[in-house]
Tab-separated table of C-alpha atoms in Angstrom:
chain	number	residue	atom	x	y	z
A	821	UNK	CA	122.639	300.428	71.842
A	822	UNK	CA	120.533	297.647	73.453
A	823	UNK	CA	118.604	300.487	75.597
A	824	UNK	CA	117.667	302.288	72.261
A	825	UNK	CA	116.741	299.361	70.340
A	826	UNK	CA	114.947	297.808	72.787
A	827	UNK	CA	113.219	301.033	75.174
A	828	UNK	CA	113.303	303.649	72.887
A	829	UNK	CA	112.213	306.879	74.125
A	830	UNK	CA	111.596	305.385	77.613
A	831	UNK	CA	114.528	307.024	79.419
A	832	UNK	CA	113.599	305.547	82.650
A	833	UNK	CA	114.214	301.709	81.704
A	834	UNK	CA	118.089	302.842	80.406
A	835	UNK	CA	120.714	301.798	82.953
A	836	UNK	CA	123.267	303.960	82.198
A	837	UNK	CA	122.203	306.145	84.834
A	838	UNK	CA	122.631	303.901	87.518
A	839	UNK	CA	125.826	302.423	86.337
A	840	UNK	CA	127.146	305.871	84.360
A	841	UNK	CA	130.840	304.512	84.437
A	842	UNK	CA	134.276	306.474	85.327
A	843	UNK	CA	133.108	309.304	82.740
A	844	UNK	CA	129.982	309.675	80.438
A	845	UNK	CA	130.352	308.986	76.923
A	846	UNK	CA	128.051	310.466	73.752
A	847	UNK	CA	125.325	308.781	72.422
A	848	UNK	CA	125.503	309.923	68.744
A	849	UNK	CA	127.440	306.485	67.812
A	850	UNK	CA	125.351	304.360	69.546
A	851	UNK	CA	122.330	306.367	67.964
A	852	UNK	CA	123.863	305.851	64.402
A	853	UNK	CA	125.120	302.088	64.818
A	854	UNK	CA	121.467	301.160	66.103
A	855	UNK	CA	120.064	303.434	63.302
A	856	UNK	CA	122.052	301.174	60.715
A	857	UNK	CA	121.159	298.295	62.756
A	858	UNK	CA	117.487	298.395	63.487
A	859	UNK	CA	115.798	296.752	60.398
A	860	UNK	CA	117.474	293.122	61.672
A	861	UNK	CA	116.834	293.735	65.270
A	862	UNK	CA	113.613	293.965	64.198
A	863	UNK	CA	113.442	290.711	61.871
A	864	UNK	CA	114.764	288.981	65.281
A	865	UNK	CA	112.179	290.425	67.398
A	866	UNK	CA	109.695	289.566	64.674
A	867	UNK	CA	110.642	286.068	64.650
A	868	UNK	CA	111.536	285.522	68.682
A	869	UNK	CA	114.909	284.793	68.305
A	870	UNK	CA	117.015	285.101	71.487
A	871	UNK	CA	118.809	288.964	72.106
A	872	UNK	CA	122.418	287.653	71.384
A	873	UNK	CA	121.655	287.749	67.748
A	874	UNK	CA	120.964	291.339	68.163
A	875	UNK	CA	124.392	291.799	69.699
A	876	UNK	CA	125.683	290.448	66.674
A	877	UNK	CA	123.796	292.622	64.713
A	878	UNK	CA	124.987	295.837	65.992
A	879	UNK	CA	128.590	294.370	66.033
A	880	UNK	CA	128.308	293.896	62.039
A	881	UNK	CA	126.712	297.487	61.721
A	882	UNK	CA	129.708	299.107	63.539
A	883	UNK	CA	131.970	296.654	61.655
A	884	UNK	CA	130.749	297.503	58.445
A	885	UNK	CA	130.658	301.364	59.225
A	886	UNK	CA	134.646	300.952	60.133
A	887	UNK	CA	135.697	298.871	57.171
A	888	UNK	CA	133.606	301.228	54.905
A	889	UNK	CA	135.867	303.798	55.986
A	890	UNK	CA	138.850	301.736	56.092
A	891	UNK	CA	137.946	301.154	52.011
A	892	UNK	CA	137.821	304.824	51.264
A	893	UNK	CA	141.294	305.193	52.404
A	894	UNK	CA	142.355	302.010	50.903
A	895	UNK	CA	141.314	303.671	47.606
A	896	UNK	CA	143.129	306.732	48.429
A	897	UNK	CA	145.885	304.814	49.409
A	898	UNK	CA	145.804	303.027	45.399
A	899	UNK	CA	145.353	306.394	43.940
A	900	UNK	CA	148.503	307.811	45.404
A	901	UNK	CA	150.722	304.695	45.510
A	902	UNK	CA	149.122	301.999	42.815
A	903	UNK	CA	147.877	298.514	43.273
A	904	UNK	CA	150.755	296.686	44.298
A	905	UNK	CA	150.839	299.281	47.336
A	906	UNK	CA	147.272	298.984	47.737
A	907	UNK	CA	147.293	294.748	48.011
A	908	UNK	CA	150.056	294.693	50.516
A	909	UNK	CA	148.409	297.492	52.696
A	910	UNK	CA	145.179	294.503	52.498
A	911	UNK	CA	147.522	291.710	53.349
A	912	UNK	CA	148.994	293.097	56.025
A	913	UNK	CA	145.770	294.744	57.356
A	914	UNK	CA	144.496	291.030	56.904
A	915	UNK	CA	147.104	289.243	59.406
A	916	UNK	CA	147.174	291.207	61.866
A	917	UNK	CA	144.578	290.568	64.560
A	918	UNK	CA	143.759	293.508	66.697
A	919	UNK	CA	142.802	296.216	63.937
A	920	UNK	CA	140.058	293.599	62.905
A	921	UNK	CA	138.833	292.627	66.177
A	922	UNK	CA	138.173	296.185	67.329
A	923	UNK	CA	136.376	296.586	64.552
A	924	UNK	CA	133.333	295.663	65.449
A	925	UNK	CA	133.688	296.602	69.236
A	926	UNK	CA	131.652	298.420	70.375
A	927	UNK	CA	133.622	301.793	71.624
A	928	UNK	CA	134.482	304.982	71.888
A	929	UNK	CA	137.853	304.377	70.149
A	930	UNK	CA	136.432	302.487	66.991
A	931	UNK	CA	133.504	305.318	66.428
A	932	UNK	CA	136.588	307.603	66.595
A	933	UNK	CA	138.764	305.343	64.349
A	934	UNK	CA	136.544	305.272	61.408
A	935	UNK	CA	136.211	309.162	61.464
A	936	UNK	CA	140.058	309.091	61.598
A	937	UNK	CA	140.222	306.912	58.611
A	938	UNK	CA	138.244	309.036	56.972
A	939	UNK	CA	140.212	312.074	57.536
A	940	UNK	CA	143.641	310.334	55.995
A	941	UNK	CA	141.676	309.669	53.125
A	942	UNK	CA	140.974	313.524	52.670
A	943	UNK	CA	144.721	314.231	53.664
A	944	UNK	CA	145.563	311.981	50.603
A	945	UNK	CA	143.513	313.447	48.254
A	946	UNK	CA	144.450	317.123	49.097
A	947	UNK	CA	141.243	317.978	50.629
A	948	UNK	CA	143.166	319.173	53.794
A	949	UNK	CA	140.120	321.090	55.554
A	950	UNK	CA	138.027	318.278	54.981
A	951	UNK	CA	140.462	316.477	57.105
A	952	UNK	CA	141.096	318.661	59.765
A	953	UNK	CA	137.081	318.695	60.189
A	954	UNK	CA	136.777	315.253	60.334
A	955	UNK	CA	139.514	314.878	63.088
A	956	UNK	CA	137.499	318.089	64.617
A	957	UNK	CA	134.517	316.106	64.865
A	958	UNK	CA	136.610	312.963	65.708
A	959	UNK	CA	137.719	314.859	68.604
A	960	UNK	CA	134.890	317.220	69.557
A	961	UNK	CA	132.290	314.219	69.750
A	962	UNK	CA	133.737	310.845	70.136
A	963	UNK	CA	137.567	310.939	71.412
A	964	UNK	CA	138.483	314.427	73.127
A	965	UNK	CA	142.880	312.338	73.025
A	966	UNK	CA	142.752	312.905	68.694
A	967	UNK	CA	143.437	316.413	69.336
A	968	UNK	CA	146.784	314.870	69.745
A	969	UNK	CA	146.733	314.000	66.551
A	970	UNK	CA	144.626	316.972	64.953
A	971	UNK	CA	147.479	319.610	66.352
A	972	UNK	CA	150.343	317.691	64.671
A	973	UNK	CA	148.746	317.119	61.254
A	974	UNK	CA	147.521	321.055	61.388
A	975	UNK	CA	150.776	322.233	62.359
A	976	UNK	CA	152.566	320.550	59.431
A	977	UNK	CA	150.011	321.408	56.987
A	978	UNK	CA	150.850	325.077	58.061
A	979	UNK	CA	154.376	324.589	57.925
A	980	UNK	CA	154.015	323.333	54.418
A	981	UNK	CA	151.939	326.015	53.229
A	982	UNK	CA	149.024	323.512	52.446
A	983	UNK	CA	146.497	325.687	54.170
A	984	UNK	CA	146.871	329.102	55.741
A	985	UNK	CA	145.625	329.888	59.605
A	986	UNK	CA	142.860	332.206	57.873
A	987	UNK	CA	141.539	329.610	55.788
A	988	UNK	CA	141.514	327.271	58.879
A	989	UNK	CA	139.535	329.382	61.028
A	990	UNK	CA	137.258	330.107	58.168
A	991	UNK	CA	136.499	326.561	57.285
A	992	UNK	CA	136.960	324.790	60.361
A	993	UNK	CA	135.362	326.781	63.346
A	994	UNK	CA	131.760	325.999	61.842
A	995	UNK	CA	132.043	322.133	61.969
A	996	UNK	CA	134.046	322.949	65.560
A	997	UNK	CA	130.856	324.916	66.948
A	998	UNK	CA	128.728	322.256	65.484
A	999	UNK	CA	130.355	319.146	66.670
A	1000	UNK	CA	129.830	320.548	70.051
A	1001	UNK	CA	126.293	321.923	69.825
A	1002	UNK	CA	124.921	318.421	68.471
A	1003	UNK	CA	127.261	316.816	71.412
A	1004	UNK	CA	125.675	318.916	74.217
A	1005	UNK	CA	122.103	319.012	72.198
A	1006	UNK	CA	121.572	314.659	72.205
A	1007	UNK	CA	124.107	313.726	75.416
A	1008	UNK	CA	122.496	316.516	77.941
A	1009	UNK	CA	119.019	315.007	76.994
A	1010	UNK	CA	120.151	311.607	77.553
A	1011	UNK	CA	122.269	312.006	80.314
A	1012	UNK	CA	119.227	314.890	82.022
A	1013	UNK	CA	121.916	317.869	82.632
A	1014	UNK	CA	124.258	319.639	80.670
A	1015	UNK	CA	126.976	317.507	79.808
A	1016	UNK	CA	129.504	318.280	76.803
A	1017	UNK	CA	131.089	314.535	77.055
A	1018	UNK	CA	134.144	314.926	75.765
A	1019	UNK	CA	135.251	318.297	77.767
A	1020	UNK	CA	134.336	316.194	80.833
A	1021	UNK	CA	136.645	313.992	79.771
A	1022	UNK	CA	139.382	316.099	78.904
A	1023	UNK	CA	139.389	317.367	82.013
A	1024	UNK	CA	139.279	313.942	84.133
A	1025	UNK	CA	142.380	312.465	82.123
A	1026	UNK	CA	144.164	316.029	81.254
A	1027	UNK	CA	143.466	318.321	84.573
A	1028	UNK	CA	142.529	316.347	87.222
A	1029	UNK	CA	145.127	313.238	85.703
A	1030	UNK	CA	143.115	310.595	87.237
A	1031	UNK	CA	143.512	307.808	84.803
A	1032	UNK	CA	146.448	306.940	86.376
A	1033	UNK	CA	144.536	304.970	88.891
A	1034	UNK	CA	143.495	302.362	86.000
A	1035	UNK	CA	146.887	301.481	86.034
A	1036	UNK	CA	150.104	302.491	84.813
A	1037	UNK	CA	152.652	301.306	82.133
A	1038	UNK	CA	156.195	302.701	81.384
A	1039	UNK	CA	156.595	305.432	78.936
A	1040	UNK	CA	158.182	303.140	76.048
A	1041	UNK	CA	154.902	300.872	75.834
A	1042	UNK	CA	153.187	301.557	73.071
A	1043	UNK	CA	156.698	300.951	70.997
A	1044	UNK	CA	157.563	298.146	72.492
A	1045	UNK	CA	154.700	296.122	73.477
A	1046	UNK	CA	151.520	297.123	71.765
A	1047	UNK	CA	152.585	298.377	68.784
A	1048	UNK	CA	154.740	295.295	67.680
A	1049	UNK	CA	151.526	293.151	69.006
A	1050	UNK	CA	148.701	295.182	66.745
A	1051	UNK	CA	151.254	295.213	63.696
A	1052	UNK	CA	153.359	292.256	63.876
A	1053	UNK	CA	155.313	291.934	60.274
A	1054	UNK	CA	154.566	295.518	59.548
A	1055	UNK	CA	156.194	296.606	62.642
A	1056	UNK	CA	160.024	296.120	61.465
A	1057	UNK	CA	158.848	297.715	57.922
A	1058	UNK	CA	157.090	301.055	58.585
A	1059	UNK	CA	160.512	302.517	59.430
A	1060	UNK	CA	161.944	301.232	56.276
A	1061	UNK	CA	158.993	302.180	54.132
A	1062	UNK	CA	159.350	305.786	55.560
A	1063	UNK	CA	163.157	305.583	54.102
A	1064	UNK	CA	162.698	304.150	50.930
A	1065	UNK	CA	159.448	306.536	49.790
A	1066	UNK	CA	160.307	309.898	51.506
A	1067	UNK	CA	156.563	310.769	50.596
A	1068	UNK	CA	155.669	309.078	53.371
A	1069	UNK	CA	157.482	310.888	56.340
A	1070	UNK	CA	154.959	313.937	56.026
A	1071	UNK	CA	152.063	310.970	56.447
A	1072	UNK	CA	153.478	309.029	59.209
A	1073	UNK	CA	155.264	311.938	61.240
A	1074	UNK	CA	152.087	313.214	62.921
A	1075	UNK	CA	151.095	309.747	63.462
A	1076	UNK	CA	154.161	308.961	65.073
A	1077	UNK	CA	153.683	312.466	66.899
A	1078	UNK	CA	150.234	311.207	68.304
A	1079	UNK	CA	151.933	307.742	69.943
A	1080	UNK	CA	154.822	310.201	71.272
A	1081	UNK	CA	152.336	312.280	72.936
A	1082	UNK	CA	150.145	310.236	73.852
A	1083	UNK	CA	152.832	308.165	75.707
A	1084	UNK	CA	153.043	310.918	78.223
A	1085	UNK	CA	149.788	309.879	79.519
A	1086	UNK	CA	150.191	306.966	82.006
A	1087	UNK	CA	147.381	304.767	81.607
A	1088	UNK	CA	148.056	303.400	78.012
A	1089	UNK	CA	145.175	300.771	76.553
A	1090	UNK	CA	146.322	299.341	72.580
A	1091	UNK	CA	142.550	301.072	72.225
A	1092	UNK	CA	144.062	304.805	72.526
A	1093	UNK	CA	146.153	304.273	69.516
A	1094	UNK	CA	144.294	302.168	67.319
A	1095	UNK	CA	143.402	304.904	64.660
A	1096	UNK	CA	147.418	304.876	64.029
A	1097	UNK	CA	147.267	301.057	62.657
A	1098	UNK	CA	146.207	301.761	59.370
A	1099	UNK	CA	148.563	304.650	58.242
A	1100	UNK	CA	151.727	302.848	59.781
A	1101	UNK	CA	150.746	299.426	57.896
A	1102	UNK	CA	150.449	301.943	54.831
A	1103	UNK	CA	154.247	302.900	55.200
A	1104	UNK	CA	154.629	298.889	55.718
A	1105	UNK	CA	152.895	298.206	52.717
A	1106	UNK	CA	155.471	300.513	50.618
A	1107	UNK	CA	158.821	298.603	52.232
A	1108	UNK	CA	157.190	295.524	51.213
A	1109	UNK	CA	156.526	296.574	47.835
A	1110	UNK	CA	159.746	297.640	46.884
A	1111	UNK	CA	161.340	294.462	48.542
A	1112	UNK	CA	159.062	292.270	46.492
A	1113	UNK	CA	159.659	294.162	43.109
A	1114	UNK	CA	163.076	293.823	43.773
A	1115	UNK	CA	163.084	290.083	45.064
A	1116	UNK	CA	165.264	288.880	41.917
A	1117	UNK	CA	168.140	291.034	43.218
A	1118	UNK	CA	170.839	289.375	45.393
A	1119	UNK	CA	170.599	290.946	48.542
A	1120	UNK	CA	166.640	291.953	48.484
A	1121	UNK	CA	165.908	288.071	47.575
A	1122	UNK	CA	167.275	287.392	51.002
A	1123	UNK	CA	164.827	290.476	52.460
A	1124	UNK	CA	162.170	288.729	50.405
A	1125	UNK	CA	162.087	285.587	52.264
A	1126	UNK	CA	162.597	287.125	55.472
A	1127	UNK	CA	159.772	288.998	54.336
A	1128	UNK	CA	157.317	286.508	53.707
A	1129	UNK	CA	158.503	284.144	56.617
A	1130	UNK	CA	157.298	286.847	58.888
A	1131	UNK	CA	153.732	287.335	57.171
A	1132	UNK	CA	153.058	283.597	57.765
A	1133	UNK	CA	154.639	284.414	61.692
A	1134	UNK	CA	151.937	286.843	61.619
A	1135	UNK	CA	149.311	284.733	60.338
A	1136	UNK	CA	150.407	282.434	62.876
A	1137	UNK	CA	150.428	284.798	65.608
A	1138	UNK	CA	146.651	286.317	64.591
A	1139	UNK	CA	144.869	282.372	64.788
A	1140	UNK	CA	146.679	282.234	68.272
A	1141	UNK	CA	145.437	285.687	69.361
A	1142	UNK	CA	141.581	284.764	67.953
A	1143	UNK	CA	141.495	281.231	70.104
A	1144	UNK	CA	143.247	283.467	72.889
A	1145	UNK	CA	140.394	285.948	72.473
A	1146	UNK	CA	137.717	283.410	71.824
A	1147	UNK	CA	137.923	282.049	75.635
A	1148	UNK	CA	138.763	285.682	77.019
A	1149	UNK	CA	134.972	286.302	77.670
A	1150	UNK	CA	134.042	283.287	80.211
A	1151	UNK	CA	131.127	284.813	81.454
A	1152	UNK	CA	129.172	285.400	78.389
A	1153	UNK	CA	129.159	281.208	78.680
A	1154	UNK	CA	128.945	281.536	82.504
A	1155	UNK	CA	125.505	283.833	81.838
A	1156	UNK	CA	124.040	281.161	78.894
A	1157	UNK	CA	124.611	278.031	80.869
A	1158	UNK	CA	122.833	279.307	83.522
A	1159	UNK	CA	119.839	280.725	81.704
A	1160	UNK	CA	119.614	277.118	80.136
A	1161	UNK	CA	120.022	275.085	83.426
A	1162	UNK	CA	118.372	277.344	85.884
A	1163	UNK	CA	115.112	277.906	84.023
A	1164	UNK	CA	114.151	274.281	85.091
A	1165	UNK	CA	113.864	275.793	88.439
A	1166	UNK	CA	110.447	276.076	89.748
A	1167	UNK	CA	110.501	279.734	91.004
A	1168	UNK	CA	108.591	282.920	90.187
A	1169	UNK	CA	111.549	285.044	89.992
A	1170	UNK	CA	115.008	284.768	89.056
A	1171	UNK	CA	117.755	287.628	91.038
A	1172	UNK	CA	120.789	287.268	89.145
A	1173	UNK	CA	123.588	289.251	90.655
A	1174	UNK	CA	126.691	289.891	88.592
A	1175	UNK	CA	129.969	291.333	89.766
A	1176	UNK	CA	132.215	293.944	88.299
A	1177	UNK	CA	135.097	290.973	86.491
A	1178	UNK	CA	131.785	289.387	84.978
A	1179	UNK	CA	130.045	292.500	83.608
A	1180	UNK	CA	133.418	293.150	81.922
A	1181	UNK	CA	134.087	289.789	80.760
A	1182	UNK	CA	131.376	288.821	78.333
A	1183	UNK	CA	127.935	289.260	79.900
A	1184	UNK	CA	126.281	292.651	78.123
A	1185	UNK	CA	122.355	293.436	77.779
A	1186	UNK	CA	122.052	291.703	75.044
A	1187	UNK	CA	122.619	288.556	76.735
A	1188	UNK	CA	119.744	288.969	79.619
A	1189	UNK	CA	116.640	286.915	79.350
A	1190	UNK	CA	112.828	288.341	80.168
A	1191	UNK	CA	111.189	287.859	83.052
A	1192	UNK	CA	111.554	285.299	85.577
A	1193	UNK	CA	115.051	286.217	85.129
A	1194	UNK	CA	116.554	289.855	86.625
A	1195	UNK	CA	119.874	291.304	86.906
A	1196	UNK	CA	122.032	292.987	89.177
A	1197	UNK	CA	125.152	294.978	88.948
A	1198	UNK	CA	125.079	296.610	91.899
A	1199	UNK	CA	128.550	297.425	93.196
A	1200	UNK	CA	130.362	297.550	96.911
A	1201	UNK	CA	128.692	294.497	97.851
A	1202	UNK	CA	131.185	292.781	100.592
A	1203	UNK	CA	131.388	288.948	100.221
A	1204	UNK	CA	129.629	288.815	103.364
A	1205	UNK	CA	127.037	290.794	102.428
A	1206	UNK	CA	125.546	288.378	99.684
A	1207	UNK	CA	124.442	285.653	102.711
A	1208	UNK	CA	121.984	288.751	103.684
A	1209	UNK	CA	120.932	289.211	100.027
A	1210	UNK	CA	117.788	288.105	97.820
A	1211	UNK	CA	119.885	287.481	95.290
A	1212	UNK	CA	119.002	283.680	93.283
A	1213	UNK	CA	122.227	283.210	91.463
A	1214	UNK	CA	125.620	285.049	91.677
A	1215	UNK	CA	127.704	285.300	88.527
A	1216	UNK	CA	131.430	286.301	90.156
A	1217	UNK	CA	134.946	285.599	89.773
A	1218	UNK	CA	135.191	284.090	93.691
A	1219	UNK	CA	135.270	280.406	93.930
A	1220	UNK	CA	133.589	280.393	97.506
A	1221	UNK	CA	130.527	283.000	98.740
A	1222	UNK	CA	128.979	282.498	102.453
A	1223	UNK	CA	125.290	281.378	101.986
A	1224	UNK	CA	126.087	280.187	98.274
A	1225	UNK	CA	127.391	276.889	96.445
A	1226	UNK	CA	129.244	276.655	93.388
A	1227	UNK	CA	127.053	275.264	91.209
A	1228	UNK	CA	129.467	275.904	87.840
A	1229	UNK	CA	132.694	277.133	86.371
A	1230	UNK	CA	133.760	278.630	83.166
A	1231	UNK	CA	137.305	278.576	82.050
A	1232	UNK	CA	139.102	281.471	80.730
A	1233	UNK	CA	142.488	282.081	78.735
A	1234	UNK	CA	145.313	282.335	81.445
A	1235	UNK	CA	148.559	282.340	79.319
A	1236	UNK	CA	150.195	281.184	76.588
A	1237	UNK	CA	153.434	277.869	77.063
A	1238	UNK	CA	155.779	276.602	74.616
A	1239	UNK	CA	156.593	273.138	74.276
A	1240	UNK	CA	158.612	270.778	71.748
A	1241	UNK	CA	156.108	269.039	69.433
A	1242	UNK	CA	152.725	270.346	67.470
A	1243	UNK	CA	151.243	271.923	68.090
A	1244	UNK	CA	154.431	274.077	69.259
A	1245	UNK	CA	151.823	276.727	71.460
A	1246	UNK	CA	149.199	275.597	74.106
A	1247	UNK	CA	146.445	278.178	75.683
A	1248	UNK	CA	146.241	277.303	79.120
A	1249	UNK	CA	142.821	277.819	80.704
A	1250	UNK	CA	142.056	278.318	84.884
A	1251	UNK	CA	138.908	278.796	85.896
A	1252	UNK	CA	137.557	282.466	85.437
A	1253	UNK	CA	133.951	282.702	86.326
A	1254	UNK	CA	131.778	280.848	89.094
A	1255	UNK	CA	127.967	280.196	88.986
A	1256	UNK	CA	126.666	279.905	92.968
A	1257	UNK	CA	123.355	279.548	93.915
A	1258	UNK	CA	121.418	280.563	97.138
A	1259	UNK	CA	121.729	277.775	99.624
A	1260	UNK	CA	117.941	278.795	100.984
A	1261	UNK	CA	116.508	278.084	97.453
A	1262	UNK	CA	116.012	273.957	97.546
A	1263	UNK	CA	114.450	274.631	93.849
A	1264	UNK	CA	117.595	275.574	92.717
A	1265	UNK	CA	119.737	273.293	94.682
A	1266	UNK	CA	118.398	270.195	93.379
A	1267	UNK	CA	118.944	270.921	89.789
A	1268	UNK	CA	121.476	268.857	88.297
A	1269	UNK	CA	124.363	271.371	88.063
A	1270	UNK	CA	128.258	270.073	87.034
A	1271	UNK	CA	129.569	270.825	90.323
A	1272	UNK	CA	132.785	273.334	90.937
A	1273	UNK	CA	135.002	269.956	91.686
């Protein structure tokens, strides 16, 4: 998004071709979400204002695109289940943390969640091509892993007679054909060769299995860690909604289908399953419904409080997560303290080299200054190496780099401890991120850093 908004057509100046990642990815949502948020980019150029606010720009034109989406199913959701429904599904979307922060993330998950949203909000007005064409197009352009949910929700709307396999082929082969074409059209132009994105991809995780070797987690995960940490109060109530409304066992089983099969794969990220959130906090949203409606009754007054004990858990649990996530991106700070301290260095040029934990942790394009300053993110260097290097500055998560000081540190969430007293949870912060400058640069030496001490 940066490269379009900021070189346009000039191809050459982009840098995903030099750093092109594990596996390419399509540029449609990053054409769209820069689309939406051009008009303010511009207004900051206009006015000088440093890149970062352009980073927040495109974050609120992806957010808004998702929570757009998120309403049309929200409205679906009141249409088919009333307002009561509809205001728990809200609350409980509202206190939990990670639905909200990916929101506005900028990946290929998200583009693929709001699609995905869209597509239950067709299932739940009975426009059940519509749907399968949206998850088509979910899958074709953005995430090839929601065929794993595309195949369940087809197969049970054939099983229930809700379309036929003519009409399906009729209806759906034309978006299929054209979610590919316009993949291959704009992603083999950007990426210079002929490149369908998605079957790439399909083939790295699917054939080849090779996402294994981003690391591994048991096949139970997604039920028993990331699920119960994206859903929190809902997670004890979307089996209980699915008992006490059997309407919602045909909505939730090929959700539920899509986190069994997609356990299978061994590298699990919450990211994968994200899309599921909002459909299982709708079968959350029923369960608390009917235990608030019947609060006055002996037994559900109990489940009442129990109820609304957890949401204020989960409340509690989201603030923890957001001051959690808030110092989870050390070198975002790492990258702004040094643009503010180093520019008082008398030097023509500025070689700022920034390792793989740094480029991951905070620091994105939209944080780089103009010239003096340039950036590196060249990888394989050896630690060694950097003594024989150009390089002014080193952003990097070593504390100690031959031929460099440690000019500055940044401090990054570690864990969480319990202790008696309030408040009852502390965030303990370790350094994350080190700022070391080139021992053969005296400008830069004698600038009054904080030290690494």
């Amino acid at each position: 998004m940066h490269d379009i908004l900021y070189h346009q057509h000039h191809l050459d100046n982009y840098d995903h071709l030099e750093f092109p990642g594990v596996v390419p990815r399509t540029f449609i949502g990053a054409f769209l979400v820069s689309m939406l948020a051009s008009p303010l980019v511009f207004a900051i150029s206009f006015l000088q204002l440093p890149k970062i606010y352009a980073l927040i720009g495109v974050r609120l034109a992806l957010g808004g695109i998702v929570l757009y989406t998120l309403r049309f199913f929200r409205i679906q959701v009141r249409d088919k289940f009333g307002h009561q429904v509809e205001a728990f599904f809200v609350i409980l979307t509202a206190i939990q943390f990670h639905l909200l922060f990916y929101c506005s993330r900028a990946l290929p998950n998200i583009l693929a969640m709001s699609v995905v949203n869209v597509a239950y909000g067709y299932w739940f007005r009975g426009n059940f091509y519509a749907a399968l064409n949206s998850l088509i197009f979910a899958t074709a352009v953005f995430r090839c892993d929601m065929v794993l949910l595309l195949c369940p929700l087809a197969l049970e709307l054939l099983l229930t007679k809700r379309i036929s396999l003519r009409g399906a082929i009729k209806y759906c082969s034309g978006v299929a054909l054209l979610s590919i074409g316009l993949s291959v059209l704009v992603d083999s132009m950007m990426w210079r060769k002929l490149l369908w994105p998605e079957f790439e991809i399909f083939w790295f995780n699917s054939v080849l299995n090779r996402s294994s070797e981003w690391g591994t987690h048991s096949l139970h995960w997604y039920f028993s860690s990331a699920l119960p940490r994206s859903l929190l109060a809902a997670y004890p109530l979307v089996l209980f909604g699915v008992v006490l409304d059997r309407r919602l066992l045909l909505y939730v089983f090929p959700v539920f289908s899509f986190i069994l099969l997609y356990s299978k794969l061994p590298h699990k990220e919450l990211r994968f399953i994200i899309s599921s959130v909002p459909m299982l906090n709708l079968s959350a949203a029923v369960a608390a419904n009917r235990i608030y409606n019947n609060r006055k009754k002996t037994t559900w007054k109990f489940l009442n409080l129990v109820m609304l004990g957890s949401f204020l858990i989960s409340l509690g649990s989201t603030f923890v997560f957001f001051l959690a996530s808030y110092n989870n991106y050390p070198s975002g700070h790492a990258l702004k303290a040094l643009h503010q301290t180093g520019q008082l260095a008398d030097m023509d040029e500025k070689l700022v080299h920034i390792d793989t934990f740094s480029a991951m942790s905070g620091i994105s394009r939209f944080c780089e200054n103009d010239y003096p300053w340039r950036y590196s993110k060249e990888e394989g260097i050896s630690l060694n190496e950097f003594r024989d290097r150009n390089f002014t500055y080193l952003i990097s998560e070593h504390s100690a780099i031959d031929g460099f000081k440690c000019l500055y540190f940044v401090n990054g969430f570690s864990r969480a401890r319990l202790q008696l007293g309030f408040p009852p949870i502390i965030l303990v912060k370790v350094p994350k991120v080190y700022i070391h400058g080139n021992t053969k640069l005296k400008d830069a030496m004698q600038l009054k850093w904080p030290g690494c001490s």
